[in-house]
Amino acid sequence: MQKVVITGHDLTVDQIIAVCREGAEVVLSDESREKILASRQVVNELVEERKVVYGITTGFGKFSDVVISQDECKLLQKNLIITHAVGAGDPFKEDIARGILLLRVNSLSNGFSGICLETVETMIAMLNKGVTPFIPEKGSLGASGDLAPLSHMVLPMIGLGMAWYKGELLPGAEAMERAGIPVIELSAKEGLALNNGTQAMTSVGAHALHDAITLLKTADIAAALSFEAQNGVVDALDARVHQVRPHAGQMATARNLLKLLEGSRNASRQGEIRVQDAYSLRCCPQIHGASKDAVNYVGGRVDIEINAVTDNPLIFREDRSGISGGNFHGQPMALSFDFLKIAESELADVSERRIERLVNPAYSGLPAFLTPNGGVNSGFMIVQYSAAALVSENKVLAHPASVDSIPSSAGQEDHVSMGTIAARQAGEIGRNVRRVLAMELMVACQGIDMRGNKGLGKGTQAAYDLVRKCVARLDEDRELYEDINYCEKIIEDGSLVRAVEEALGAEIEY
């Protein structure tokens, strides 16, 4: 099984997926072990010397002026966790919750947080033995970090809260006991080191980013099938057109579509059937490409954040100082995940237009709603309705969460990011996009059959074959939701992209 070595500075999104969805083992590097121990020694010295350092020898937020005695330090940290664990709503899925735990470990392993080594080792044991904290998905302002979600993450570690173990939701103490992991007692600074940071929004966003890359590739595959079904004009994909407007995503999309359509006898040339296509086909490189560029921008921000130190105060070993700053503020990720939402939404927006062009006889020249016996049969009429509803919902979800702010902690924390809301919305939009693309796959294959398949391209043939493996041509009405479910499944599990890339002998660019 793959091992992921935690250093604090080189974790990748692919490694997050390997740990959170595939169960890869987590190992702490020797370098990080030494940094954690050295950082902890500084905290111990600050407490012994009774230095006034936020969150170590003072209260939190508005209570930062209240000095805490040495005897009360442990109680201060426990109270911080239990009072801040006030999340709401459904729990995060287990892969997201595991990601929160993993990202917190990675941040702590940089050695700027003053955490105890035993605490980090407990978190790693939870990841490796399958104890996943029950973390409600709502209740974070995204500054001071993800306080409520991260506090719920900590509860099982101290024998409280709830956690999953081997598919069963249990009291936290019982889950830890069954896994053979001793619960811990938090020492000075540890509660704040654990619940002050951006790991909830970043876990949600990293998973959404990973899935968005699959959607980018799928959108090109679906569009290529629609090109086949509509005798699309491939001249618009000519590399010369895109080289004079050299956005990376635009050029990559044009190359992808040409590769997918290579050898097609359904696609047309300029003037053979029509001079030009509607925008939803002709402008695929520009539309999909812009989303690619946006997603890649977000990927750069996520790469920084998953390896960042985002709690407060930060412990600097060189001069034994604890500096109170604002790295917990989620604004960099809030803006990024709002951008991701828009980029994803546009993939569904244009996909739904391609569906409409196929089911509408005024546009397609095919029988209405792609059914040979219209009237008694409705064919794919309501598929377009459903796609339109999802697209409309995405428009609401894509409204930027980051433009909102509500002051908290009696005005001490007077601007917040709402970054966790943005990340959650990005995940929800991504799921809607996946459903719309699944519908386009199904509808485009029907359009190909009804148009009269003269021969598909190298990539589109592989996609068509995989769809038709379980989704038969629609001659008489039947339940369609299972067909859509199958098309969605081959997107989600990656089998569609793998089949097409294998046929092409190359990866689809994004």
C-alpha positions as CSV (number, residue, x, y, z in Angstrom):
1,M,0.0,0.0,0.0
2,Q,1.2,3.5,-0.8
3,K,2.7,5.5,2.1
4,V,2.5,9.3,2.4
5,V,5.4,10.8,4.4
6,I,4.4,14.0,6.2
7,T,7.0,16.8,6.1
8,G,4.7,19.8,6.3
9,H,5.9,21.3,3.0
10,D,5.3,18.9,0.1
11,L,1.9,17.3,0.5
12,T,-0.1,17.2,-2.8
13,V,-3.8,17.0,-3.6
14,D,-3.2,13.5,-5.1
15,Q,-1.7,12.4,-1.8
16,I,-4.7,13.8,0.0
17,I,-7.0,11.7,-2.2
18,A,-4.7,8.6,-1.7
19,V,-5.1,8.9,2.1
20,C,-8.7,10.0,2.3
21,R,-10.3,7.8,-0.3
22,E,-7.9,5.0,-0.9
23,G,-6.5,4.4,2.7
24,A,-2.9,5.2,2.1
25,E,-0.7,4.9,5.2
26,V,0.5,8.2,6.8
27,V,4.1,8.4,8.2
28,L,5.6,11.3,10.1
29,S,9.1,12.3,8.8
30,D,12.0,12.4,11.2
31,E,12.6,16.0,10.3
32,S,9.0,16.9,11.3
33,R,9.4,15.0,14.5
34,E,12.4,17.0,15.5
35,K,10.7,20.3,14.6
36,I,7.6,19.4,16.7
37,L,9.7,18.5,19.7
38,A,11.7,21.8,19.5
39,S,8.6,23.9,19.1
40,R,7.0,22.2,22.1
41,Q,10.0,23.0,24.2
42,V,9.6,26.7,23.5
43,V,5.9,26.5,24.7
44,N,6.9,24.8,27.9
45,E,9.5,27.4,28.6
46,L,7.0,30.3,28.0
47,V,4.6,28.7,30.4
48,E,7.2,28.2,33.1
49,E,8.4,31.8,32.7
50,R,4.8,33.0,32.8
51,K,5.3,35.1,29.6
52,V,2.1,36.7,28.4
53,V,1.4,35.0,25.0
54,Y,-2.0,34.9,23.4
55,G,-3.8,31.6,23.8
56,I,-1.0,30.1,25.9
57,T,-1.3,32.2,29.0
58,T,-4.3,34.3,28.0
59,G,-7.9,33.7,27.1
60,F,-9.2,33.8,23.5
61,G,-10.8,36.4,21.2
62,K,-12.3,39.1,23.4
63,F,-10.8,37.4,26.4
64,S,-7.2,37.9,25.1
65,D,-6.6,40.4,28.0
66,V,-7.4,37.8,30.7
67,V,-4.2,36.2,32.0
68,I,-4.4,32.5,32.8
69,S,-2.4,30.9,35.6
70,Q,-0.1,28.0,35.0
71,D,-2.4,25.7,36.9
72,E,-5.3,26.6,34.6
73,C,-3.5,26.1,31.3
74,K,-4.8,22.6,30.7
75,L,-8.3,23.4,31.6
76,L,-8.2,26.4,29.3
77,Q,-7.3,24.2,26.3
78,K,-10.0,21.6,27.1
79,N,-12.6,24.3,27.5
80,L,-11.6,25.9,24.2
81,I,-12.4,22.7,22.4
82,I,-15.7,21.7,24.1
83,T,-17.2,25.2,23.9
84,H,-16.2,25.7,20.3
85,A,-17.6,22.4,19.1
86,V,-20.9,23.8,18.1
87,G,-21.2,22.8,14.5
88,A,-24.5,22.3,12.7
89,G,-26.0,20.4,9.8
90,D,-25.1,17.0,8.4
91,P,-21.6,15.6,9.0
92,F,-18.9,15.9,6.4
93,K,-18.4,12.7,4.5
94,E,-15.6,10.5,5.8
95,D,-13.1,11.4,3.1
96,I,-13.5,15.1,3.9
97,A,-13.2,14.5,7.6
98,R,-10.1,12.4,7.1
99,G,-8.7,15.2,5.0
100,I,-9.3,17.7,7.8
101,L,-7.3,15.5,10.1
102,L,-4.6,14.9,7.6
103,L,-4.2,18.6,6.7
104,R,-4.0,19.5,10.4
105,V,-1.2,16.9,10.9
106,N,0.7,18.4,8.0
107,S,0.4,21.9,9.3
108,L,1.5,21.0,12.8
109,S,4.4,19.0,11.4
110,N,6.1,22.3,10.3
111,G,7.0,22.9,14.0
112,F,5.5,26.4,14.4
113,S,2.5,25.4,16.5
114,G,3.9,24.2,19.9
115,I,1.9,20.9,19.8
116,C,3.0,17.8,21.7
117,L,4.4,15.0,19.6
118,E,2.1,12.5,21.2
119,T,-0.9,14.5,20.0
120,V,0.3,14.4,16.4
121,E,1.0,10.7,16.7
122,T,-2.5,10.2,18.0
123,M,-3.9,11.9,14.9
124,I,-1.8,9.8,12.6
125,A,-2.9,6.7,14.4
126,M,-6.6,7.7,13.9
127,L,-5.9,8.1,10.1
128,N,-4.1,4.8,9.8
129,K,-6.5,2.8,12.0
130,G,-9.7,4.3,10.5
131,V,-11.1,6.4,13.4
132,T,-12.8,9.4,11.6
133,P,-14.3,12.2,13.7
134,F,-17.9,13.2,13.3
135,I,-17.6,16.8,12.1
136,P,-20.8,18.8,11.3
137,E,-20.3,20.6,8.0
138,K,-21.8,24.0,9.0
139,G,-20.9,26.6,11.6
140,S,-17.5,28.0,10.4
141,L,-17.0,31.7,9.6
142,G,-13.6,30.9,8.1
143,A,-11.8,33.1,10.6
144,S,-10.4,32.6,13.2
145,G,-10.0,29.6,11.0
146,D,-12.5,26.7,11.1
147,L,-13.0,26.8,14.8
148,A,-16.2,24.7,15.1
149,P,-15.3,22.0,12.6
150,L,-11.8,21.6,14.0
151,S,-13.1,21.5,17.5
152,H,-15.3,18.6,16.6
153,M,-12.3,16.9,15.0
154,V,-10.5,17.1,18.4
155,L,-13.3,15.7,20.6
156,P,-12.7,12.0,20.0
157,M,-9.0,12.5,20.8
158,I,-9.9,13.6,24.3
159,G,-12.6,10.9,24.7
160,L,-15.6,13.0,23.8
161,G,-17.8,13.6,20.7
162,M,-18.5,11.0,18.1
163,A,-16.4,9.1,15.5
164,W,-16.8,6.4,12.8
165,Y,-14.9,3.2,13.2
166,K,-15.3,0.4,10.7
167,G,-18.4,1.9,9.3
168,E,-20.1,2.4,12.7
169,L,-20.8,5.7,14.3
170,L,-19.7,5.5,18.0
171,P,-19.0,7.7,21.0
172,G,-15.5,9.1,20.5
173,A,-14.1,7.3,23.5
174,E,-15.4,3.9,22.4
175,A,-14.1,4.4,18.8
176,M,-10.7,5.2,20.1
177,E,-10.8,2.2,22.5
178,R,-11.8,-0.2,19.8
179,A,-9.0,1.0,17.5
180,G,-6.5,0.7,20.4
181,I,-5.7,4.4,20.5
182,P,-5.3,6.0,23.9
183,V,-7.1,9.3,24.4
184,I,-5.0,12.3,25.4
185,E,-5.1,15.3,27.7
186,L,-4.4,18.6,26.1
187,S,-1.6,20.7,27.4
188,A,-0.8,24.5,27.1
189,K,-1.4,25.9,23.5
190,E,-2.6,22.5,22.2
191,G,-6.3,23.3,21.9
192,L,-5.6,26.4,19.9
193,A,-3.0,24.6,17.8
194,L,-5.6,22.1,16.9
195,N,-8.7,24.2,16.2
196,N,-7.3,27.4,14.8
197,G,-6.7,27.0,11.1
198,T,-8.2,26.6,7.6
199,Q,-8.1,22.8,7.3
200,A,-11.9,22.3,7.1
201,M,-12.3,24.6,4.1
202,T,-9.1,23.4,2.6
203,S,-10.0,19.7,2.8
204,V,-13.4,20.4,1.3
205,G,-11.9,22.6,-1.4
206,A,-9.0,20.2,-2.2
207,H,-11.5,17.3,-2.8
208,A,-13.6,19.6,-4.9
209,L,-10.6,20.7,-6.9
210,H,-9.6,17.0,-7.5
211,D,-13.1,16.3,-8.7
212,A,-13.2,19.4,-10.9
213,I,-10.2,18.2,-12.8
214,T,-12.1,15.1,-13.7
215,L,-15.0,17.3,-14.7
216,L,-12.8,19.4,-17.0
217,K,-11.7,16.2,-18.9
218,T,-15.2,14.9,-19.0
219,A,-16.6,18.1,-20.4
220,D,-14.2,17.8,-23.4
221,I,-15.3,14.2,-23.9
222,A,-19.0,15.1,-23.7
223,A,-18.5,18.0,-26.1
224,A,-16.7,15.8,-28.6
225,L,-19.6,13.4,-28.5
226,S,-21.9,16.3,-29.2
227,F,-19.7,17.3,-32.1
228,E,-20.3,13.8,-33.5
229,A,-24.0,14.0,-32.9
230,Q,-24.3,17.4,-34.5
231,N,-21.8,17.1,-37.4
232,G,-19.8,19.8,-35.7
233,V,-17.4,21.9,-37.8
234,V,-13.9,21.1,-36.7
235,D,-12.3,24.1,-38.5
236,A,-13.0,26.1,-35.3
237,L,-10.5,23.8,-33.5
238,D,-7.6,24.6,-35.9
239,A,-4.5,25.3,-33.8
240,R,-3.9,28.5,-35.7
241,V,-7.1,30.1,-34.4
242,H,-6.0,29.5,-30.8
243,Q,-2.4,30.4,-31.2
244,V,-3.3,34.0,-31.9
245,R,-5.2,34.1,-28.6
246,P,-2.9,31.8,-26.6
247,H,-4.7,31.2,-23.3
248,A,-3.3,27.9,-22.1
249,G,-6.7,26.3,-21.3
250,Q,-8.2,27.4,-24.7
251,M,-5.3,25.8,-26.6
252,A,-5.4,22.6,-24.5
253,T,-9.2,22.2,-25.1
254,A,-8.8,22.6,-28.9
255,R,-6.0,20.0,-28.9
256,N,-8.2,17.7,-26.8
257,L,-11.2,17.9,-29.1
258,L,-9.1,17.3,-32.2
259,K,-7.5,14.2,-30.6
260,L,-10.9,12.9,-29.5
261,L,-12.4,13.5,-32.9
262,E,-9.4,12.1,-34.9
263,G,-10.7,9.8,-37.6
264,S,-14.3,10.9,-37.2
265,R,-16.5,10.7,-40.3
266,N,-19.4,12.4,-38.5
267,A,-17.7,15.7,-37.8
268,S,-17.7,18.1,-40.8
269,R,-15.6,20.8,-42.4
270,Q,-16.5,24.4,-42.9
271,G,-19.1,24.7,-45.6
272,E,-19.8,21.0,-46.0
273,I,-23.1,21.1,-44.0
274,R,-22.9,24.6,-42.5
275,V,-20.4,27.4,-42.3
276,Q,-20.3,27.6,-38.5
277,D,-21.7,26.1,-35.4
278,A,-23.5,27.7,-32.5
279,Y,-21.3,28.9,-29.7
280,S,-21.9,25.9,-27.5
281,L,-19.8,23.8,-30.0
282,R,-17.7,26.5,-31.8
283,C,-16.6,28.2,-28.6
284,C,-15.8,25.1,-26.6
285,P,-12.1,25.9,-26.5
286,Q,-12.8,29.4,-25.2
287,I,-15.4,28.3,-22.7
288,H,-13.9,25.1,-21.4
289,G,-10.5,26.6,-21.6
290,A,-11.4,29.5,-19.3
291,S,-12.6,27.1,-16.7
292,K,-9.4,25.1,-17.1
293,D,-7.3,28.3,-16.5
294,A,-9.4,29.1,-13.4
295,V,-9.2,25.6,-11.9
296,N,-5.4,25.6,-12.4
297,Y,-5.2,29.0,-10.7
298,V,-7.1,27.6,-7.7
299,G,-4.9,24.5,-7.7
300,G,-1.9,26.8,-7.2
301,R,-3.5,28.4,-4.2
302,V,-4.5,25.1,-2.7
303,D,-1.0,23.7,-3.1
304,I,0.2,26.7,-0.9
305,E,-2.5,26.3,1.7
306,I,-2.3,22.6,2.3
307,N,1.4,23.1,3.2
308,A,0.8,26.3,5.2
309,V,0.9,27.0,9.0
310,T,-2.4,28.7,9.8
311,D,-2.9,28.7,13.6
312,N,-2.2,31.5,16.0
313,P,0.0,32.3,17.8
314,L,3.0,31.0,15.9
315,I,6.0,29.7,17.8
316,F,9.4,30.8,16.5
317,R,12.2,28.7,17.9
318,E,15.1,31.1,17.0
319,D,14.2,33.7,19.6
320,R,11.7,31.7,21.6
321,S,8.8,34.0,20.7
322,G,5.1,33.5,20.2
323,I,3.7,36.0,17.7
324,S,-0.1,36.5,17.3
325,G,-1.0,37.0,13.7
326,G,-3.7,36.2,11.3
327,N,-2.8,33.2,9.2
328,F,-6.0,31.6,10.2
329,H,-8.0,34.0,8.0
330,G,-9.5,32.1,5.1
331,Q,-9.7,35.0,2.7
332,P,-7.1,33.6,0.2
333,M,-9.1,30.3,0.0
334,A,-12.5,32.0,0.1
335,L,-11.8,33.9,-3.0
336,S,-10.2,30.9,-4.7
337,F,-13.1,28.6,-4.0
338,D,-15.6,31.2,-5.1
339,F,-13.6,31.3,-8.4
340,L,-13.8,27.5,-8.5
341,K,-17.5,27.6,-8.2
342,I,-17.9,29.9,-11.2
343,A,-15.5,27.8,-13.3
344,E,-17.4,24.6,-12.5
345,S,-20.8,26.2,-13.1
346,E,-19.9,27.2,-16.6
347,L,-19.1,23.6,-17.6
348,A,-22.7,22.7,-16.8
349,D,-24.1,25.9,-18.3
350,V,-22.6,25.2,-21.8
351,S,-23.3,21.4,-21.5
352,E,-27.0,22.1,-20.9
353,R,-27.0,24.2,-24.1
354,R,-25.6,21.4,-26.1
355,I,-28.2,19.1,-24.7
356,E,-30.9,21.6,-25.7
357,R,-29.5,21.8,-29.3
358,L,-29.8,18.0,-29.5
359,V,-33.3,17.6,-28.2
360,N,-34.8,20.6,-29.9
361,P,-35.7,19.7,-33.5
362,A,-35.5,23.4,-34.6
363,Y,-31.8,23.2,-33.9
364,S,-30.9,19.6,-34.5
365,G,-32.8,18.6,-37.5
366,L,-33.5,15.3,-35.6
367,P,-36.9,14.0,-34.3
368,A,-38.1,16.1,-31.3
369,F,-36.5,15.0,-28.0
370,L,-34.6,12.2,-29.9
371,T,-37.5,9.8,-29.9
372,P,-38.5,8.0,-33.1
373,N,-42.2,7.9,-31.9
374,G,-42.9,11.3,-30.4
375,G,-46.3,11.9,-28.7
376,V,-46.8,8.7,-26.9
377,N,-43.1,8.8,-26.1
378,S,-41.5,11.8,-24.5
379,G,-37.9,10.7,-25.1
380,F,-35.3,13.0,-23.6
381,M,-37.7,15.9,-23.1
382,I,-37.4,16.1,-19.3
383,V,-33.7,15.3,-19.2
384,Q,-33.1,18.8,-20.5
385,Y,-35.5,20.1,-17.8
386,S,-33.5,18.4,-15.1
387,A,-30.2,19.7,-16.5
388,A,-31.7,23.2,-16.7
389,A,-32.8,23.0,-13.0
390,L,-29.3,22.0,-11.9
391,V,-27.7,24.8,-14.0
392,S,-30.1,27.3,-12.4
393,E,-29.3,26.0,-8.9
394,N,-25.6,26.4,-9.7
395,K,-26.2,30.1,-10.5
396,V,-27.5,30.6,-6.9
397,L,-24.6,28.6,-5.4
398,A,-22.0,30.4,-7.4
399,H,-22.8,33.7,-5.8
400,P,-19.6,34.6,-3.9
401,A,-19.6,33.6,-0.3
402,S,-16.5,35.7,0.3
403,V,-18.3,39.0,-0.2
404,D,-20.1,38.5,3.1
405,S,-18.8,39.1,6.6
406,I,-20.4,39.2,10.0
407,P,-18.3,40.5,13.0
408,S,-17.8,38.0,15.9
409,S,-16.2,37.8,19.4
410,A,-17.6,41.2,20.4
411,G,-16.0,43.0,17.5
412,Q,-12.5,41.6,18.0
413,E,-12.9,39.4,15.0
414,D,-14.6,42.0,12.8
415,H,-14.0,40.6,9.3
416,V,-14.4,36.9,8.4
417,S,-14.0,35.0,5.1
418,M,-16.9,32.6,4.8
419,G,-14.4,30.4,3.0
420,T,-15.8,27.1,4.3
421,I,-19.2,28.0,2.8
422,A,-17.5,28.7,-0.5
423,A,-15.7,25.4,-0.4
424,R,-18.8,23.5,0.4
425,Q,-20.7,25.2,-2.4
426,A,-17.9,24.3,-4.8
427,G,-18.4,20.7,-3.9
428,E,-22.1,20.9,-4.4
429,I,-21.8,22.6,-7.7
430,G,-19.3,20.0,-8.8
431,R,-21.9,17.3,-8.1
432,N,-24.5,19.1,-10.1
433,V,-22.1,19.6,-13.0
434,R,-21.3,15.9,-13.0
435,R,-25.0,15.1,-13.3
436,V,-25.4,17.5,-16.2
437,L,-22.4,16.0,-18.0
438,A,-23.8,12.5,-17.5
439,M,-26.9,13.6,-19.2
440,E,-25.0,15.1,-22.1
441,L,-23.1,11.8,-22.5
442,M,-26.4,9.9,-22.8
443,V,-28.1,12.4,-25.0
444,A,-25.2,12.7,-27.4
445,C,-24.9,9.0,-27.9
446,Q,-28.6,8.9,-28.8
447,G,-28.1,11.8,-31.2
448,I,-25.2,9.9,-32.8
449,D,-27.4,6.9,-33.3
450,M,-30.4,8.9,-34.7
451,R,-28.2,10.9,-37.0
452,G,-26.7,7.8,-38.5
453,N,-23.2,6.9,-37.2
454,K,-20.7,7.1,-40.1
455,G,-17.7,6.4,-37.9
456,L,-16.6,7.9,-34.6
457,G,-13.2,9.4,-33.7
458,K,-10.6,7.6,-31.8
459,G,-11.5,9.0,-28.4
460,T,-15.3,9.4,-28.9
461,Q,-15.5,5.7,-29.9
462,A,-14.1,4.7,-26.5
463,A,-16.5,7.0,-24.7
464,Y,-19.5,5.9,-26.8
465,D,-18.7,2.2,-26.2
466,L,-18.5,2.7,-22.5
467,V,-21.8,4.5,-22.4
468,R,-23.5,1.9,-24.6
469,K,-22.1,-0.9,-22.4
470,C,-25.1,-0.3,-20.0
471,V,-27.2,2.4,-21.7
472,A,-29.1,1.1,-24.7
473,R,-30.4,3.3,-27.5
474,L,-33.8,4.7,-26.6
475,D,-36.5,3.5,-29.0
476,E,-39.4,3.4,-26.6
477,D,-39.7,5.3,-23.3
478,R,-38.2,3.7,-20.2
479,E,-37.0,4.9,-16.8
480,L,-34.0,7.1,-17.6
481,Y,-32.7,7.9,-14.1
482,E,-30.7,4.6,-13.9
483,D,-29.1,5.4,-17.3
484,I,-28.1,8.8,-16.0
485,N,-26.8,7.2,-12.8
486,Y,-24.6,4.9,-14.8
487,C,-23.2,7.7,-16.8
488,E,-22.6,9.7,-13.7
489,K,-20.8,6.7,-12.1
490,I,-18.4,6.3,-14.9
491,I,-17.5,10.0,-14.5
492,E,-17.1,9.8,-10.7
493,D,-15.1,6.6,-10.6
494,G,-12.8,7.8,-13.4
495,S,-13.5,4.9,-15.7
496,L,-14.7,7.2,-18.6
497,V,-11.5,9.3,-18.6
498,R,-9.3,6.2,-18.2
499,A,-11.0,4.4,-21.2
500,V,-10.7,7.5,-23.4
501,E,-7.1,8.2,-22.4
502,E,-6.2,4.6,-23.0
503,A,-7.7,4.8,-26.5
504,L,-5.9,8.0,-27.2
505,G,-2.6,6.8,-25.8
506,A,-2.3,10.1,-24.0
507,E,-3.8,12.1,-21.1
508,I,-6.5,14.6,-21.7
509,E,-5.0,18.0,-21.0
510,Y,-6.5,20.4,-18.4
